Every structure is written in C-alpha cells, then in structure tokens.
PDB file of C-alpha atoms in Angstrom:
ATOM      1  CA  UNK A   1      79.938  92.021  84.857  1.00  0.00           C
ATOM      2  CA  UNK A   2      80.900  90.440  88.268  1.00  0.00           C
ATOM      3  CA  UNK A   3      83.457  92.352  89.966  1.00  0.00           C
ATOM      4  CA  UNK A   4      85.792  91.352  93.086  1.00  0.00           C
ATOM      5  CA  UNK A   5      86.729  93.829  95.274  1.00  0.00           C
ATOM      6  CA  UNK A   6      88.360  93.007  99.016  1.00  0.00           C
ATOM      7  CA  UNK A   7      91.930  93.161 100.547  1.00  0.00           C
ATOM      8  CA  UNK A   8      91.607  89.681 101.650  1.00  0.00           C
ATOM      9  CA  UNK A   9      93.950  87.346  99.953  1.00  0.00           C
ATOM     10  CA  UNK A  10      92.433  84.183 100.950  1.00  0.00           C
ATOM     11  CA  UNK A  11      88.756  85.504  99.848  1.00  0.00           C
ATOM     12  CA  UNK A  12      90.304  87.160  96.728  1.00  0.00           C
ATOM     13  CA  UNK A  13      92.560  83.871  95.318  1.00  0.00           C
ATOM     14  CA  UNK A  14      89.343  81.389  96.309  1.00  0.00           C
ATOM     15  CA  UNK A  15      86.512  83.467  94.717  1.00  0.00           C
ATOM     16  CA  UNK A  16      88.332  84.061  91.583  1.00  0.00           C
ATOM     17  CA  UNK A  17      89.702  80.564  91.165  1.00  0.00           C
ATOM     18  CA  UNK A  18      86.271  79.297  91.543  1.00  0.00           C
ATOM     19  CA  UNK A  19      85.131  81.633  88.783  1.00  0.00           C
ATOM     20  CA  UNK A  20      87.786  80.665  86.487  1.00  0.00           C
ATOM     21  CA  UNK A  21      87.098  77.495  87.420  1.00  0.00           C
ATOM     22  CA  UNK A  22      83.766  77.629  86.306  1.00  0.00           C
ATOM     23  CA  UNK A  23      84.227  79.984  83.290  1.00  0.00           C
ATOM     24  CA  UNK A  24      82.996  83.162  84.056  1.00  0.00           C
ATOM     25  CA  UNK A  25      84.150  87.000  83.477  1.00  0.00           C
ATOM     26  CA  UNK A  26      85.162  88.195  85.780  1.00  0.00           C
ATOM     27  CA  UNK A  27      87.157  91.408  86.686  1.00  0.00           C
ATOM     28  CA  UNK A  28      88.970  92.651  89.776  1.00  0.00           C
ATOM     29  CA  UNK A  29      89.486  95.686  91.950  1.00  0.00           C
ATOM     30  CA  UNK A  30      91.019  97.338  94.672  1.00  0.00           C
ATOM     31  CA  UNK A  31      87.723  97.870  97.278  1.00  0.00           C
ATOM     32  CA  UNK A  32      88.590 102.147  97.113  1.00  0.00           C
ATOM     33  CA  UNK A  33      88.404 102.128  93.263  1.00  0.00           C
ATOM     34  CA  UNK A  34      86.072 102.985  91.115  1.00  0.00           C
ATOM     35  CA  UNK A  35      83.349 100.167  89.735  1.00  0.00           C
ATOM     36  CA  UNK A  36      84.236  99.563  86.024  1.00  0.00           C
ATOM     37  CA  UNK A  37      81.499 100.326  83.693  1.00  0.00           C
ATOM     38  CA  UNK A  38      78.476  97.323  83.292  1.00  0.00           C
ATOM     39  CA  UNK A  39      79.075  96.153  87.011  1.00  0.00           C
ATOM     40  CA  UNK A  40      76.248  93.720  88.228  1.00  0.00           C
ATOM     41  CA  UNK A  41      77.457  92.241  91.093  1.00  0.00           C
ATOM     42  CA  UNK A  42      80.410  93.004  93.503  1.00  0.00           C
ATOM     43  CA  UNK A  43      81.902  90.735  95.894  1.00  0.00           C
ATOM     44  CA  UNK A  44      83.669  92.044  99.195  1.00  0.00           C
ATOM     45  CA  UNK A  45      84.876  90.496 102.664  1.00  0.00           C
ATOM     46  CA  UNK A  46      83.513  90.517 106.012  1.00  0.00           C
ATOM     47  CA  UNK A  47      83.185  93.521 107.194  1.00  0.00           C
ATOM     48  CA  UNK A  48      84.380  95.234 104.520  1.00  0.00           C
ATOM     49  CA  UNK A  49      81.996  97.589 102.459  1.00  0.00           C
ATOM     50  CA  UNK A  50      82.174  99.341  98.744  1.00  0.00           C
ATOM     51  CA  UNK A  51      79.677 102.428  97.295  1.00  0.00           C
ATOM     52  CA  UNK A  52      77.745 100.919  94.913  1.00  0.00           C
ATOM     53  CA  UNK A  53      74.564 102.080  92.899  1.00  0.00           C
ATOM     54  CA  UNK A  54      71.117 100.892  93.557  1.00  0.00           C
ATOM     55  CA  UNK A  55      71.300  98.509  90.766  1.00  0.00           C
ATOM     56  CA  UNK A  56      73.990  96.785  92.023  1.00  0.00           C
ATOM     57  CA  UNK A  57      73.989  93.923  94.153  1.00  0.00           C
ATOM     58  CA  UNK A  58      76.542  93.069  96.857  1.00  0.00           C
ATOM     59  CA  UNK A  59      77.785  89.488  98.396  1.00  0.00           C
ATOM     60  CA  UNK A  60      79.692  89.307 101.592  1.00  0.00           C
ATOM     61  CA  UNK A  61      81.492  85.918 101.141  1.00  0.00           C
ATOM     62  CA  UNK A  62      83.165  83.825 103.507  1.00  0.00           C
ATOM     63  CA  UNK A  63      87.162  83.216 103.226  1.00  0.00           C
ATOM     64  CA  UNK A  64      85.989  79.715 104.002  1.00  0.00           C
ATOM     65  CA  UNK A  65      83.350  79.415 101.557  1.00  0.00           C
ATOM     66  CA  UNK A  66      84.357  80.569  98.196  1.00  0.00           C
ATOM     67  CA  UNK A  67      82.128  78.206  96.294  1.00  0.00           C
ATOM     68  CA  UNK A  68      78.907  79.783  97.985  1.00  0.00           C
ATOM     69  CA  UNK A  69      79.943  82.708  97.412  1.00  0.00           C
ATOM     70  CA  UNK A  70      79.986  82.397  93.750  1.00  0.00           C
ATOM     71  CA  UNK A  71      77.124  80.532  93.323  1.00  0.00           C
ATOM     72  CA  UNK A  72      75.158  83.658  95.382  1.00  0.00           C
ATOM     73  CA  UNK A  73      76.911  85.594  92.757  1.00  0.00           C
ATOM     74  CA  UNK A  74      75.510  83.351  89.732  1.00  0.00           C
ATOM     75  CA  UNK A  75      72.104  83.059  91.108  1.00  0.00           C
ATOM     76  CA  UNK A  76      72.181  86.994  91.028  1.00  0.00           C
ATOM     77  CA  UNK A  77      73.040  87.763  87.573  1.00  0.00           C
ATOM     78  CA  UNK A  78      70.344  84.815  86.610  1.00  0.00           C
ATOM     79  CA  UNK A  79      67.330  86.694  88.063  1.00  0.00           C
ATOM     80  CA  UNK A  80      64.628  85.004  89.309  1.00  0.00           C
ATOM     81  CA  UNK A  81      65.653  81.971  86.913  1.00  0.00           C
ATOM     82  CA  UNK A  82      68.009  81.846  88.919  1.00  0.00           C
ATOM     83  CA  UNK A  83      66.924  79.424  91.566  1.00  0.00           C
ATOM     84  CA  UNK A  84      68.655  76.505  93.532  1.00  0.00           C
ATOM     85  CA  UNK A  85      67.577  73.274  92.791  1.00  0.00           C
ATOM     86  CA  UNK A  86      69.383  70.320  93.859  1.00  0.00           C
ATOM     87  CA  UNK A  87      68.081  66.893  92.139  1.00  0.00           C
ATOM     88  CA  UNK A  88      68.977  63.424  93.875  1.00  0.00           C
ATOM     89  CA  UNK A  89      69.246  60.108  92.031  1.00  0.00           C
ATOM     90  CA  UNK A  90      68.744  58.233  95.199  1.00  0.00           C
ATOM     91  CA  UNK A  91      69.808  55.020  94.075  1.00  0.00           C
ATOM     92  CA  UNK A  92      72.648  52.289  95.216  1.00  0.00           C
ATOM     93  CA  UNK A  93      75.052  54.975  94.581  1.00  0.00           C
ATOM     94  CA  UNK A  94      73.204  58.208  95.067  1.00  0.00           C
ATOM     95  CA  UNK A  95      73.859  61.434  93.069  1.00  0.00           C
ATOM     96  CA  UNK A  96      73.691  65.095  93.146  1.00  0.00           C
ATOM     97  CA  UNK A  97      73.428  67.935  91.464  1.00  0.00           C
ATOM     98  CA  UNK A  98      72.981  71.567  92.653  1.00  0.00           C
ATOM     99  CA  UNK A  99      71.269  74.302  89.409  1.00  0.00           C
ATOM    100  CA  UNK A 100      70.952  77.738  89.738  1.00  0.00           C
ATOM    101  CA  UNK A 101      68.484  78.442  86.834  1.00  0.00           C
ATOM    102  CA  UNK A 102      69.648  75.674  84.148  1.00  0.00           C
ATOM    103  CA  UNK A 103      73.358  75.691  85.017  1.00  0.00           C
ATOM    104  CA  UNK A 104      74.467  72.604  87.114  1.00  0.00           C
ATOM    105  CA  UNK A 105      76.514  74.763  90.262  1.00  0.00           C
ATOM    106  CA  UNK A 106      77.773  71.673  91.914  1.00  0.00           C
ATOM    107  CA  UNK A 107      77.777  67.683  91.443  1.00  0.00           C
ATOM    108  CA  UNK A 108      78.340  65.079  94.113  1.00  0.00           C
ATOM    109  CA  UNK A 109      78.463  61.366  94.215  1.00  0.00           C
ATOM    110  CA  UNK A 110      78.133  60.135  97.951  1.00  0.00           C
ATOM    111  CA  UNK A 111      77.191  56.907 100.337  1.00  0.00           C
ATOM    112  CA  UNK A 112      73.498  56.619 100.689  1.00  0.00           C
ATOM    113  CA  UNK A 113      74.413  57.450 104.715  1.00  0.00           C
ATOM    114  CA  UNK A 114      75.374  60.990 103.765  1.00  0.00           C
ATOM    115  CA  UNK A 115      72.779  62.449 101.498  1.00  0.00           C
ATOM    116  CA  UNK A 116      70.942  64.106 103.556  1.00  0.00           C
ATOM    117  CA  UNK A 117      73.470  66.131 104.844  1.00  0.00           C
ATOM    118  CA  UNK A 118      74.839  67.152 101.601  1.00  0.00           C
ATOM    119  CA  UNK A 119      71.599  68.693 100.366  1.00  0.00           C
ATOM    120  CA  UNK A 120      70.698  70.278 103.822  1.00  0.00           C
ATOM    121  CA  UNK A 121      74.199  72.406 103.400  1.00  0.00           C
ATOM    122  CA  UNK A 122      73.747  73.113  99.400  1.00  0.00           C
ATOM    123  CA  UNK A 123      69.995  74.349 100.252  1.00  0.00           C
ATOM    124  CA  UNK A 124      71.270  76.079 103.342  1.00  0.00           C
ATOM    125  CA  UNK A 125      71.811  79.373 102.653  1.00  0.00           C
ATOM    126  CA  UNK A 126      69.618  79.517  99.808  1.00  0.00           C
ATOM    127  CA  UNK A 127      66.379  81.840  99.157  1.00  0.00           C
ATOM    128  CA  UNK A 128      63.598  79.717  97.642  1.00  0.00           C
ATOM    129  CA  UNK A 129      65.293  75.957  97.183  1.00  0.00           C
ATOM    130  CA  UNK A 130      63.543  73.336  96.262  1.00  0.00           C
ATOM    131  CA  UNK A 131      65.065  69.699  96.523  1.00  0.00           C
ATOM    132  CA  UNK A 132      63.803  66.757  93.430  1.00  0.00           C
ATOM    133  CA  UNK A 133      64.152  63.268  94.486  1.00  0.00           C
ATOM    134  CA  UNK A 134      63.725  60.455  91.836  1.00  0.00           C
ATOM    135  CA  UNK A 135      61.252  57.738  93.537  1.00  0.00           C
ATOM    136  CA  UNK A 136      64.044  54.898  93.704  1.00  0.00           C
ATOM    137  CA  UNK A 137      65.789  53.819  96.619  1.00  0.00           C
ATOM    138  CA  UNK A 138      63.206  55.176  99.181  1.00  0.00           C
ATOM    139  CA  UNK A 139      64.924  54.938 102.178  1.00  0.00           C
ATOM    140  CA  UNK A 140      67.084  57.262 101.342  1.00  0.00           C
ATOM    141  CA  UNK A 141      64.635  59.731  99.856  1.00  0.00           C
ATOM    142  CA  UNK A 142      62.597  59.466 102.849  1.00  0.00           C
ATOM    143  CA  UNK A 143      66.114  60.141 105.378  1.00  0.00           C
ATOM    144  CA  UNK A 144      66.503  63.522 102.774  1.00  0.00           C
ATOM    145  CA  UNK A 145      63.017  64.380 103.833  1.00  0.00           C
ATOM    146  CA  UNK A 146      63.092  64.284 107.114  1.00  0.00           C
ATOM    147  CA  UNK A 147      66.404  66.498 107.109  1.00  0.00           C
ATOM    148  CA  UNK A 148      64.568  69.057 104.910  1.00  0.00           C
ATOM    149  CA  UNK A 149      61.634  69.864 107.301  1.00  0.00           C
ATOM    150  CA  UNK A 150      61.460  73.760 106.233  1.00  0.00           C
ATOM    151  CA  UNK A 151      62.890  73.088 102.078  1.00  0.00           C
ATOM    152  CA  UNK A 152      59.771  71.827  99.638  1.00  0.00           C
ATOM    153  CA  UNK A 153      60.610  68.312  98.448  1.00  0.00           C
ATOM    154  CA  UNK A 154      59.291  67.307  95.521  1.00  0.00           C
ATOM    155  CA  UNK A 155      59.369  63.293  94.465  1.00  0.00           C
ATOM    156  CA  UNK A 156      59.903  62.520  90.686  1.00  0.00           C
ATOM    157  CA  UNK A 157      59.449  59.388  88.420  1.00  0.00           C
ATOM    158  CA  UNK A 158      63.224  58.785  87.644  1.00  0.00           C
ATOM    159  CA  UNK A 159      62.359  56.672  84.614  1.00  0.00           C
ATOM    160  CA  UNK A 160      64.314  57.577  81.827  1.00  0.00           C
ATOM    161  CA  UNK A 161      66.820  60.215  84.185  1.00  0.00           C
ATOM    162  CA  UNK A 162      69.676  57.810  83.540  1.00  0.00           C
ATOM    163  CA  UNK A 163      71.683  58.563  79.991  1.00  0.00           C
ATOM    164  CA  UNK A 164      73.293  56.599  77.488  1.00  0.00           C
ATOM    165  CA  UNK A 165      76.910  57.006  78.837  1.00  0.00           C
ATOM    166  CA  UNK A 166      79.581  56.540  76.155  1.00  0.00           C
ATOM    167  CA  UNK A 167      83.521  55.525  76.486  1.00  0.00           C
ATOM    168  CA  UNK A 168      85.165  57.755  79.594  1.00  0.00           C
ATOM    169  CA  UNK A 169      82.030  58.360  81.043  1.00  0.00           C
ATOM    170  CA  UNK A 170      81.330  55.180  83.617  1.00  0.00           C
ATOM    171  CA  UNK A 171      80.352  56.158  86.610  1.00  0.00           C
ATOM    172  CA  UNK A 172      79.234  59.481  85.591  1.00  0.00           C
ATOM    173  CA  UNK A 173      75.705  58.138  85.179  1.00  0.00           C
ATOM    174  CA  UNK A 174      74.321  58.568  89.049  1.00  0.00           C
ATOM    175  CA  UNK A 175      75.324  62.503  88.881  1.00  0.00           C
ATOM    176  CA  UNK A 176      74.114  63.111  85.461  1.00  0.00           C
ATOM    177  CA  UNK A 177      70.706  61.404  86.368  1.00  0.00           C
ATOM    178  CA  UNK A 178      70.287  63.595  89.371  1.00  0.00           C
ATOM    179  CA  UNK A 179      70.690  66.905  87.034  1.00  0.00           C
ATOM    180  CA  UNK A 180      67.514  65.335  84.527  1.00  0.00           C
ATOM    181  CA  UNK A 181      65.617  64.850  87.893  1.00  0.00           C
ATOM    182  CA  UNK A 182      66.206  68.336  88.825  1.00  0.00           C
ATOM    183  CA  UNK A 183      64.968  69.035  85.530  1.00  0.00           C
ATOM    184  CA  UNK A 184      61.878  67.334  86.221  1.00  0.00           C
ATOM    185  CA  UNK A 185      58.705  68.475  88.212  1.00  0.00           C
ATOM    186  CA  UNK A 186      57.468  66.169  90.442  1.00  0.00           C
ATOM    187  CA  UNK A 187      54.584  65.603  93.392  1.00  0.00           C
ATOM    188  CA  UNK A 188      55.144  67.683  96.051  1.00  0.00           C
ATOM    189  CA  UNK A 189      55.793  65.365  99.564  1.00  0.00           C
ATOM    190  CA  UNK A 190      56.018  65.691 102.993  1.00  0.00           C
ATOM    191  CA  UNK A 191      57.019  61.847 103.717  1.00  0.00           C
ATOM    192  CA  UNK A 192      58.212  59.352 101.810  1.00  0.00           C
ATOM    193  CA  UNK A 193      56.518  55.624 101.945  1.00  0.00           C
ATOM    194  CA  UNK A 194      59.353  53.454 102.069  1.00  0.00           C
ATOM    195  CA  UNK A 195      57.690  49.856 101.992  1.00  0.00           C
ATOM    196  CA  UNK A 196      58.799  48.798  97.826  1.00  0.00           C
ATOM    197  CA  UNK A 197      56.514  47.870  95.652  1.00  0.00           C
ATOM    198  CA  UNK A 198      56.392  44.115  94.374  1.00  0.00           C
ATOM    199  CA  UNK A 199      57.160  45.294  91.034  1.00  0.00           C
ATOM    200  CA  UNK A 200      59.972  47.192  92.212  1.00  0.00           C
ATOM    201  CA  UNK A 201      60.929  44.133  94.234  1.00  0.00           C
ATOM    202  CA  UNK A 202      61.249  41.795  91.045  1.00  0.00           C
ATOM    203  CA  UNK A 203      62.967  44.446  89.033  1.00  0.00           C
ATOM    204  CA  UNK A 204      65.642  44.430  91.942  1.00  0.00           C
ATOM    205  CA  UNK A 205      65.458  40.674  91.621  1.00  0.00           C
ATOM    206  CA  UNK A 206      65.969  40.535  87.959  1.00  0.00           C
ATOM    207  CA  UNK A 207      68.622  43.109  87.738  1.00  0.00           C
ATOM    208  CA  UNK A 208      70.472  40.668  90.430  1.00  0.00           C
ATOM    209  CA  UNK A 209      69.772  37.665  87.748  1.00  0.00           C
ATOM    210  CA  UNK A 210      71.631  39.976  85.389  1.00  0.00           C
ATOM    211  CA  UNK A 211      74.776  41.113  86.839  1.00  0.00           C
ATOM    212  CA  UNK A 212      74.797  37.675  88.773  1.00  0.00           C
ATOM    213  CA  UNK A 213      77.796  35.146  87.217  1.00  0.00           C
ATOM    214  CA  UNK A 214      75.690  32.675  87.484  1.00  0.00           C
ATOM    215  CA  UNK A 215      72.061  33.498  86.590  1.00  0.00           C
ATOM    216  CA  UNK A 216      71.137  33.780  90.070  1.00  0.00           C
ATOM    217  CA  UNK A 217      68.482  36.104  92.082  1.00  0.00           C
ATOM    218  CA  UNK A 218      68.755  37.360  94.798  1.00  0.00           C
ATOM    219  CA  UNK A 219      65.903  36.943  97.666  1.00  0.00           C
ATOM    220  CA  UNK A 220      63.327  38.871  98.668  1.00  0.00           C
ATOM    221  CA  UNK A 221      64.903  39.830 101.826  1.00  0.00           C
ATOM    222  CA  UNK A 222      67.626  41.015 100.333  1.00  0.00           C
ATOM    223  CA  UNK A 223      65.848  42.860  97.355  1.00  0.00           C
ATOM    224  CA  UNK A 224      63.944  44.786 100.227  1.00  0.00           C
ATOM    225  CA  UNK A 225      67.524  46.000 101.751  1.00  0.00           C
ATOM    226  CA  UNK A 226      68.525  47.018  98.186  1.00  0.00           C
ATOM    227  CA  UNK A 227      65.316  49.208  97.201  1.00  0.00           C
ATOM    228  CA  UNK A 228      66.094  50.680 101.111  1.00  0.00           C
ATOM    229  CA  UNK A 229      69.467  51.827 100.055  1.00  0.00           C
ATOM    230  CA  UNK A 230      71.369  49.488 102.996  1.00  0.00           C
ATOM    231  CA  UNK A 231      72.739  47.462  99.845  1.00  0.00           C
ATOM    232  CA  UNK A 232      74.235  47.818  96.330  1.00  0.00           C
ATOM    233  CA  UNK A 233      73.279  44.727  93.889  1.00  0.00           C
ATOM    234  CA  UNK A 234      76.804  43.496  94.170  1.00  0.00           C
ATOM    235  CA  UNK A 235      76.635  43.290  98.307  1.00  0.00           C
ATOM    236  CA  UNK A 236      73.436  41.353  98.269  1.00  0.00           C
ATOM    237  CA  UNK A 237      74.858  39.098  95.475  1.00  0.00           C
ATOM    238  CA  UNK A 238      77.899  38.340  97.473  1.00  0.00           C
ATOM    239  CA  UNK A 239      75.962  37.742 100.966  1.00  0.00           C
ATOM    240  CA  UNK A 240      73.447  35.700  98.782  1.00  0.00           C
ATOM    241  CA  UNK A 241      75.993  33.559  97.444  1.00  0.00           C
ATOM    242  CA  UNK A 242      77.287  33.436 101.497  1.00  0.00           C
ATOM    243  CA  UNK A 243      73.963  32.262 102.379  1.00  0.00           C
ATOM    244  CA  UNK A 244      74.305  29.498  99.453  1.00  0.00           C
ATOM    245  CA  UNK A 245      77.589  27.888 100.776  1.00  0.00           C
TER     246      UNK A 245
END
C-alpha cells in the first residue's frame, strides 16, 4: 500500500491527484499517525520526516513535482522491474514514452527541436535509466545522444514499432511507437551516424510520391532534410512544389 503523509496542501492535493489519476490505491494520513497495516511506501514533504520500519521506503517529493514523485513511488513498489525506460520514435513528429517496469509513466509528443530535453529531465532523477531510440530520423537521435552523455543509449530497428491505429486514434501512432521501442533491446551507442542511407533516401522519396496530390517526389535534397528531422513530408512537398513554380 502507498501511503501519503505531509501537512502540505499543495504536495498532498498534487500527489494524490496524480495517483488517482493514474489508478492506484492509495491511502492517506496525518504525518503523527500511525502507518496503516501493509504500508510499502510513504510519501512526505521537505523537511518533514515519519517513523517508519526498515521495510519501508520513504520519498521526499517536491510541491512542484508531483508527477516525479509518484513515479519514484511506482518504481518502488515494482522492485528492480521497476526501471525507467524512456523509448523515442524519432521520426517527423517524434514520440515519447517514459516505463517504469512495463507500465508506460508518461507519454509526450514534441518538435524534433525539443527531444532532447524532454528525455534528459524524465531520466534525470532516475537510478539506472536507460533511453531506446528507433534508428529513423537520425538527426534527432544523434541531438538525444549527445544530451545523454552519462544515460546508456541504446539504438533500435523501429520496423514494425508503429501499430495499426483504428477510428479515434490518429495521431496517437508516434507515442504508441515509442512505448514498442522501449520494449525493444537494441545496440548499445555512443554516437549516432547521421548521413541516411540511399535506401532510406528512396523510401523518404516514395512516401513523398504517396502523400503527394500529384504523384510527385520529392528531391534528394530535400529527402536528406526529412531523414535529418529539419522537415515533415508535407514541408518538403510544399517547398518542392515552390521550387516547381
């Protein structure tokens, strides 16, 4: 059982919103009363402190952090499955997702431009992360890697990460590819080569072809700024069909 126990309302209504939130028991206390039977895990305030029993572990949370607070929490009653590992679809629009053990802890969907620092803070705090980058868009995985120097990066093949997404899903795909590629384990990395592939440069070409009105490629200057994350498809179709006029 996770219990919260602190006189401050701010830390007190965040935590337990967060847990509701994310459906988990929970129970509450006063900090002087006595630890209801079963208790795991206690959380408290700054500077505020709570007998407990060996067996019991303890998280000082943040007023301003709630979230991390409960994910410490989760990761606790977990074990030693319960690790963070954050998965990144690093494609046109990347996503991703934070797991402690098997439980996705936190999702995000964000420009290319901010990945990096996304992953740095969800890995911050953490004991043990390790970060799983599909081997898409490179330019961004390589930018996540160099903004990870101490966190193991491992690079995974994304083929297959993306699901089948049915009615009231769209746009959901990104994020849920980035929790498969968390999933995944990959080739452990210290760099990131970011020069694409000819392959990969005609797949960008054809998918252009594709989603193009009128059956038209892009080129293979503009493929290259795609696979490097500086353009979706539908911004190189539209300064392709600039270049056309």
């Amino acid at each position: 059982m996770i219990v919260v126990a602190t006189a401050d309302f701010e830390l007190y209504h965040g935590v337990v919103t967060e847990l509701r939130d994310r459906g988990v028991t929970f129970t509450t206390i006063e900090p002087d009363e006595e630890l209801p039977e079963r208790t795991e895990a206690v959380v408290v305030g700054p500077e505020e402190t709570i007998d407990v029993p060996d067996d019991v572990a303890v998280v000082e949370a943040d007023p301003a952090e709630p979230r991390r607070a409960v994910e410490d929490l989760l990761a606790i009653m977990r074990g030693e499955g319960g690790r963070i590992v954050v998965g990144v679809d690093p494609g046109e629009k990347p996503g991703i997702a934070v797991l402690a053990g098997d439980v996705v802890i936190g999702a995000f969907q964000v420009p290319p431009d901010q990945v990096g620092e996304v992953v740095r803070r969800e890995v911050e705090d953490a004991t043990d992360p390790l970060v799983r980058i599909g081997d898409g868009a490179r330019l961004v995985g390589s930018r996540i890697v160099d903004a990870l120097e101490d966190v193991p990066v491992e690079v995974v093949d994304e083929t297959g990460t993306t699901p089948y997404l049915g009615t009231g899903a769209r746009g959901m795909g990104d994020v849920l590819a980035a929790v498969n590629i968390a999933r995944i384990e990959g080739e452990r990395v210290d760099s990131i080569d970011i020069d694409p592939t000819t392959g990969e440069l005609d797949r960008i070409k054809e998918r252009s072809r594709e989603e193009s009105e009128t059956n038209r490629a892009i080129d293979e200057h503009l493929a290259r700024r795609v696979a490097a994350g500086e353009l979706t498809i539908e911004e190189a179709l539209a300064e392709h069909q600039v270049g056309k006029d």
